[in-house]
Each structure stands twice: as C-alpha cells, then as structure tokens.
Amino acid sequence: MVLKRIGIVLFLIFFLLPNHNLQAQDSNAGFVPGNIWYSQDPFEEGDKIKIYTVLFNPDSREFSGTVIFFDKTTFLGKKDFKVAPRSVQDISIDWTVNVGEHIIFAKIENAKFLVSPGKYEEVYLSGNQTEESKRTVKKKITISTTSENIVNNLKGEILDASSGSIENIGNTVKENTPDIIAQPIISTVNSLEDFRNKVGGLSVENKETIKKELQYNKENPEDNNKLETPFRYIKLFFFTLTSFIFNQKIIFYFLIVIILFYILRYIWRLIF
C-alpha cells in the first residue's frame, strides 16, 4: 500500500510539471492509474459507503466532464467535475453494498478543456477508465437471524420431545396392561396417529391451493368470480386452522382428551 501511494505521488509530480507540448485533442489528463478505493474497507452486505477516485489535470486549462461509476455493467452513479489547471480532485458516489461478485470501475465522458469563457474544446483521454476493483461480498449473518434459528431449534426440540412421548404411549400401555386390553388401545392410538397425519397433510395441500387461486384472482381481476372469492377465504381459514391443529401433536391430543372428557361426562350423567 505504501509503495502504491509513493507511485501515485511520483506520477502526479511528473504530469503536473509544465508541459508546453500538450495538445487539446490528446491529453494525459484523467484518472490516476488504479485509483478506486472505499470509505470503508473491508465492507459487508448492507454497509453504506462511498466509492472514491482521483482526477488529475496537468494542462494549463480547466478540465471538466462527467465521471460514471459501474459495477460490471450495472450503473452505480455519476458526478460532473471541474478540475483546475495543474491540480487534482477526488470524486465519490454513495453505494449500499449488496451480496455477490463485484467489479467496480469508473469512466470519464464528455471530457473537455475550457479554451475561453463559455468556449470548450473536446479532448481525447489516454486514461479515461480506472482499473477494475474486484470484491466478493458474502451473505451477512445477523444477530436477529441467529436468534430466530435458536428459537426455531428450541421449538423443534420441544416438539420432537413431545412427539416421542406420544409415540411411546403404545409401548407404555403394552408393558403395563394385559394383552387383551393393550392391543385395542395400541391399535386405536396408531389409527388416530395415521388419521392425524393424513388430515394434516391434506389440509396443508388444500390451503396452498386456495392461496394460489386467490393470488391468481388478484393478478387477473378480469377472470375473478366475485361470488366465489368470499367462500375461498372461508375455506382458507378453515384449512389453515385444521392444518395447524392436526400438525401440532400437543394441541391435537390435548383437544382429543378434552373431547373424550366431555363425552364421558355426558355418558356418566345419562347413566347416573
């Protein structure tokens, strides 16, 4: 980095020395070679930084034009400039960093010298583009995302534990109950679990199908049947509720227990 800065300084000293052989049509004015840098380096996704470059003018006339910044073929921004005779000037634009492979560079357009008040002369620049600055930006892992993952993992572990407890009911019943009673109970639990899985899966499929239909109606209002739309929302609510209950084992079996309690209490009152 130190050698690079020394090289740039020597380069500027050499070209800012008086040179009477310079021609307006072909000039060494333009960018200092390889001079793309950033207000923050390294940077990551979401950072708001500035991209800088430096212009120099070894001529005795004012040098003006437009600097355009690119990321590969993507336009990032542009700035008009005026560089006084035998001086340098930095140019910058704002940039919000995004994920991916980046190739940043700048070009000069509409370059011209001020010949007399209000009169300009176009100029061809031998250095009208900077060197390319290549950077790779990876996806940023935020604290909130990590926290969400931890919460989701904890939920998964709790559900797995509860699922394991429910699945072990059959083994517990079998070990502590005579076969003549255990077999019907185990068969009932297995059948109930199969029923829960099937209804839960069908509810999710129907819910997603109705969502797609509603989305299609929004995008294509000319094909929309206004009478069917309210019923679709009712069906969506029903299948959303059903899929939630049947895909959550704890809630499903808790409701089963409550229903059985009220049924048995009703039978008890009828008999006694």
XYZ file of C-alpha atoms in Angstrom:
272
model
C 0.000 0.000 0.000
C 2.880 2.436 0.836
C 4.621 1.699 -2.480
C 1.333 2.305 -4.300
C 0.926 5.728 -2.676
C 4.530 6.683 -3.453
C 3.949 5.665 -7.075
C 0.818 7.819 -7.305
C 2.635 10.850 -5.837
C 5.533 10.484 -8.303
C 3.036 10.056 -11.119
C 1.262 13.290 -10.178
C 4.530 15.239 -9.798
C 5.652 14.141 -13.248
C 2.433 15.024 -15.043
C 1.730 18.251 -13.170
C 5.036 19.763 -14.293
C 4.581 22.373 -17.024
C 4.396 20.764 -20.425
C 4.013 23.066 -23.403
C 3.712 20.226 -25.891
C 0.311 19.066 -24.638
C -2.409 19.116 -27.290
C -6.115 19.555 -26.637
C -7.080 16.636 -28.832
C -4.863 14.125 -26.990
C -4.211 14.634 -23.292
C -2.790 12.761 -20.315
C -5.453 14.276 -18.069
C -7.795 11.809 -16.404
C -7.580 9.212 -13.661
C -4.597 8.419 -11.527
C -3.935 4.763 -12.507
C -5.634 2.148 -10.342
C -7.304 4.646 -8.058
C -10.593 3.128 -6.916
C -10.891 2.994 -3.142
C -13.601 2.961 -0.482
C -14.517 4.938 2.631
C -14.759 1.622 4.492
C -12.648 -1.395 3.633
C -13.353 -4.239 4.108
C -17.115 -3.895 3.853
C -20.066 -6.275 4.086
C -23.675 -6.599 2.984
C -25.838 -3.605 3.888
C -22.960 -1.181 4.566
C -23.460 2.327 3.174
C -20.085 3.507 1.904
C -18.503 5.889 -0.603
C -16.574 4.862 -3.712
C -13.718 7.269 -4.488
C -11.494 8.025 -7.426
C -8.987 10.814 -8.206
C -8.711 13.009 -11.301
C -5.640 14.990 -12.278
C -5.177 17.821 -14.774
C -1.599 18.546 -15.944
C -2.861 21.085 -18.501
C -2.906 24.873 -18.156
C -6.655 24.941 -18.862
C -9.658 23.918 -16.775
C -10.571 20.255 -17.289
C -14.248 19.191 -16.992
C -16.569 16.314 -17.800
C -18.573 13.524 -16.142
C -17.346 10.522 -14.149
C -19.617 7.451 -14.339
C -19.254 4.554 -11.897
C -20.121 0.956 -12.805
C -20.335 -2.452 -11.136
C -19.677 -4.726 -14.123
C -22.431 -3.450 -16.461
C -24.605 -2.013 -13.680
C -24.755 1.780 -13.443
C -23.978 2.976 -9.892
C -23.950 6.742 -10.287
C -22.280 9.720 -11.938
C -20.744 13.061 -10.982
C -19.887 16.133 -13.038
C -16.475 17.626 -12.321
C -14.252 20.644 -12.983
C -10.538 20.318 -12.253
C -8.478 23.500 -12.100
C -5.248 23.714 -14.156
C -2.362 21.594 -12.822
C -4.338 20.189 -9.883
C -6.109 17.075 -8.665
C -9.639 16.438 -7.422
C -11.334 13.466 -5.767
C -14.759 12.273 -6.912
C -17.101 9.983 -4.953
C -20.562 8.410 -5.006
C -22.649 6.675 -2.331
C -23.086 2.904 -2.554
C -25.092 0.414 -0.484
C -23.198 -2.878 -0.537
C -25.068 -5.981 -1.700
C -24.168 -9.673 -1.882
C -22.233 -11.047 -4.859
C -19.180 -10.663 -7.061
C -18.401 -7.004 -7.765
C -16.154 -5.382 -10.364
C -16.094 -1.634 -9.670
C -14.633 0.894 -12.100
C -15.183 4.451 -13.351
C -15.116 6.112 -16.784
C -14.867 9.703 -17.976
C -17.332 11.009 -20.553
C -17.752 14.416 -22.228
C -14.152 15.383 -21.398
C -13.240 18.925 -22.473
C -10.908 21.853 -21.795
C -12.024 25.421 -21.204
C -10.403 27.393 -24.036
C -12.023 30.753 -23.277
C -15.059 31.899 -21.256
C -18.011 29.804 -22.444
C -15.958 28.007 -25.112
C -14.800 24.403 -24.713
C -12.640 22.038 -26.698
C -13.319 18.292 -26.608
C -10.346 16.136 -25.702
C -9.353 12.512 -26.182
C -8.062 10.966 -22.949
C -5.467 8.239 -22.911
C -6.643 7.250 -19.406
C -10.420 7.582 -19.455
C -11.091 4.484 -17.306
C -9.812 3.318 -13.933
C -8.503 -0.134 -13.221
C -11.118 -2.638 -12.048
C -11.571 -3.203 -8.321
C -12.794 -6.773 -7.727
C -14.526 -7.629 -4.467
C -16.628 -10.551 -3.184
C -19.370 -9.836 -0.635
C -20.876 -12.781 1.245
C -24.285 -13.002 2.892
C -24.282 -11.236 6.240
C -25.307 -13.309 9.263
C -27.228 -11.004 11.589
C -27.883 -11.469 15.296
C -31.641 -11.461 14.731
C -31.357 -14.297 12.207
C -29.237 -16.298 14.629
C -31.758 -15.687 17.414
C -34.605 -16.839 15.203
C -32.697 -20.001 14.359
C -32.109 -20.694 18.053
C -35.804 -20.208 18.837
C -36.822 -22.427 15.919
C -34.369 -25.120 17.024
C -35.756 -24.990 20.565
C -39.293 -25.293 19.234
C -38.220 -28.263 17.133
C -36.604 -29.962 20.108
C -39.705 -29.426 22.248
C -41.976 -30.801 19.530
C -39.661 -33.763 18.970
C -39.708 -34.493 22.685
C -43.491 -34.305 22.809
C -43.752 -36.440 19.675
C -41.516 -39.030 21.244
C -43.689 -39.068 24.355
C -46.828 -39.614 22.309
C -45.213 -42.337 20.228
C -44.112 -44.084 23.433
C -47.680 -44.314 24.704
C -48.142 -47.594 22.865
C -45.032 -49.111 24.468
C -46.073 -47.928 27.939
C -49.563 -49.363 27.543
C -48.191 -52.647 26.201
C -45.747 -53.070 29.074
C -48.225 -52.307 31.868
C -51.524 -53.653 30.509
C -52.753 -57.189 29.726
C -52.643 -58.070 26.021
C -56.394 -58.401 25.744
C -56.753 -54.722 26.678
C -53.428 -53.383 25.353
C -53.866 -54.435 21.717
C -57.096 -52.470 21.097
C -55.605 -49.385 22.778
C -52.401 -49.588 20.711
C -54.388 -50.090 17.500
C -56.570 -47.093 18.340
C -53.538 -44.863 19.030
C -51.847 -45.939 15.770
C -55.028 -45.386 13.764
C -55.506 -41.988 15.359
C -51.913 -41.004 14.512
C -52.343 -42.115 10.878
C -55.583 -40.147 10.682
C -53.874 -37.057 12.126
C -51.015 -37.232 9.595
C -53.336 -37.698 6.602
C -55.719 -34.895 7.551
C -52.800 -32.583 8.393
C -51.158 -33.231 5.017
C -54.394 -32.767 3.047
C -55.181 -29.545 4.929
C -51.783 -28.063 4.040
C -52.214 -29.004 0.359
C -55.714 -27.503 0.185
C -54.553 -24.353 1.987
C -51.718 -23.794 -0.513
C -54.038 -24.457 -3.471
C -56.546 -21.853 -2.259
C -53.727 -19.341 -1.672
C -52.603 -19.775 -5.288
C -56.177 -19.311 -6.520
C -56.583 -16.093 -4.524
C -53.226 -14.792 -5.767
C -54.235 -15.575 -9.354
C -57.506 -13.666 -8.869
C -55.583 -10.624 -7.609
C -53.263 -10.671 -10.616
C -56.088 -11.367 -13.101
C -59.151 -9.407 -11.885
C -60.914 -9.879 -15.231
C -61.134 -13.657 -14.555
C -62.206 -13.163 -10.939
C -65.591 -14.505 -9.833
C -66.664 -12.118 -7.081
C -69.179 -14.609 -5.675
C -66.569 -17.331 -5.171
C -63.920 -15.131 -3.533
C -65.596 -14.876 -0.058
C -66.068 -18.663 0.034
C -62.402 -19.146 -0.847
C -61.394 -17.005 2.133
C -63.686 -19.065 4.389
C -62.122 -22.280 3.061
C -58.650 -20.801 3.525
C -59.415 -20.008 7.169
C -60.836 -23.498 7.741
C -57.879 -25.343 6.210
C -55.369 -23.052 7.950
C -56.965 -23.821 11.316
C -57.235 -27.544 10.523
C -53.630 -27.832 9.337
C -52.424 -26.013 12.457
C -54.332 -28.319 14.826
C -53.547 -31.597 13.046
C -49.857 -30.791 12.511
C -49.271 -29.850 16.155
C -49.323 -33.115 18.123
C -49.603 -31.482 21.533
C -52.615 -29.379 20.530
C -54.262 -32.272 18.652
C -54.066 -34.773 21.511
C -54.950 -32.116 24.075
C -58.187 -31.439 22.164
C -58.819 -35.191 21.897
C -58.511 -35.510 25.681
C -60.921 -32.602 26.222
C -63.453 -34.079 23.779
C -63.243 -37.501 25.443
C -63.689 -35.885 28.851
C -66.931 -34.177 27.816
C -68.226 -37.329 26.101
C -67.550 -39.483 29.167
C -69.087 -36.880 31.455
C -72.215 -36.788 29.273
C -72.489 -40.603 29.337
C -71.935 -40.627 33.093
C -74.786 -38.175 33.612
C -77.096 -40.196 31.385
C -76.429 -43.374 33.344
C -76.339 -41.954 36.841
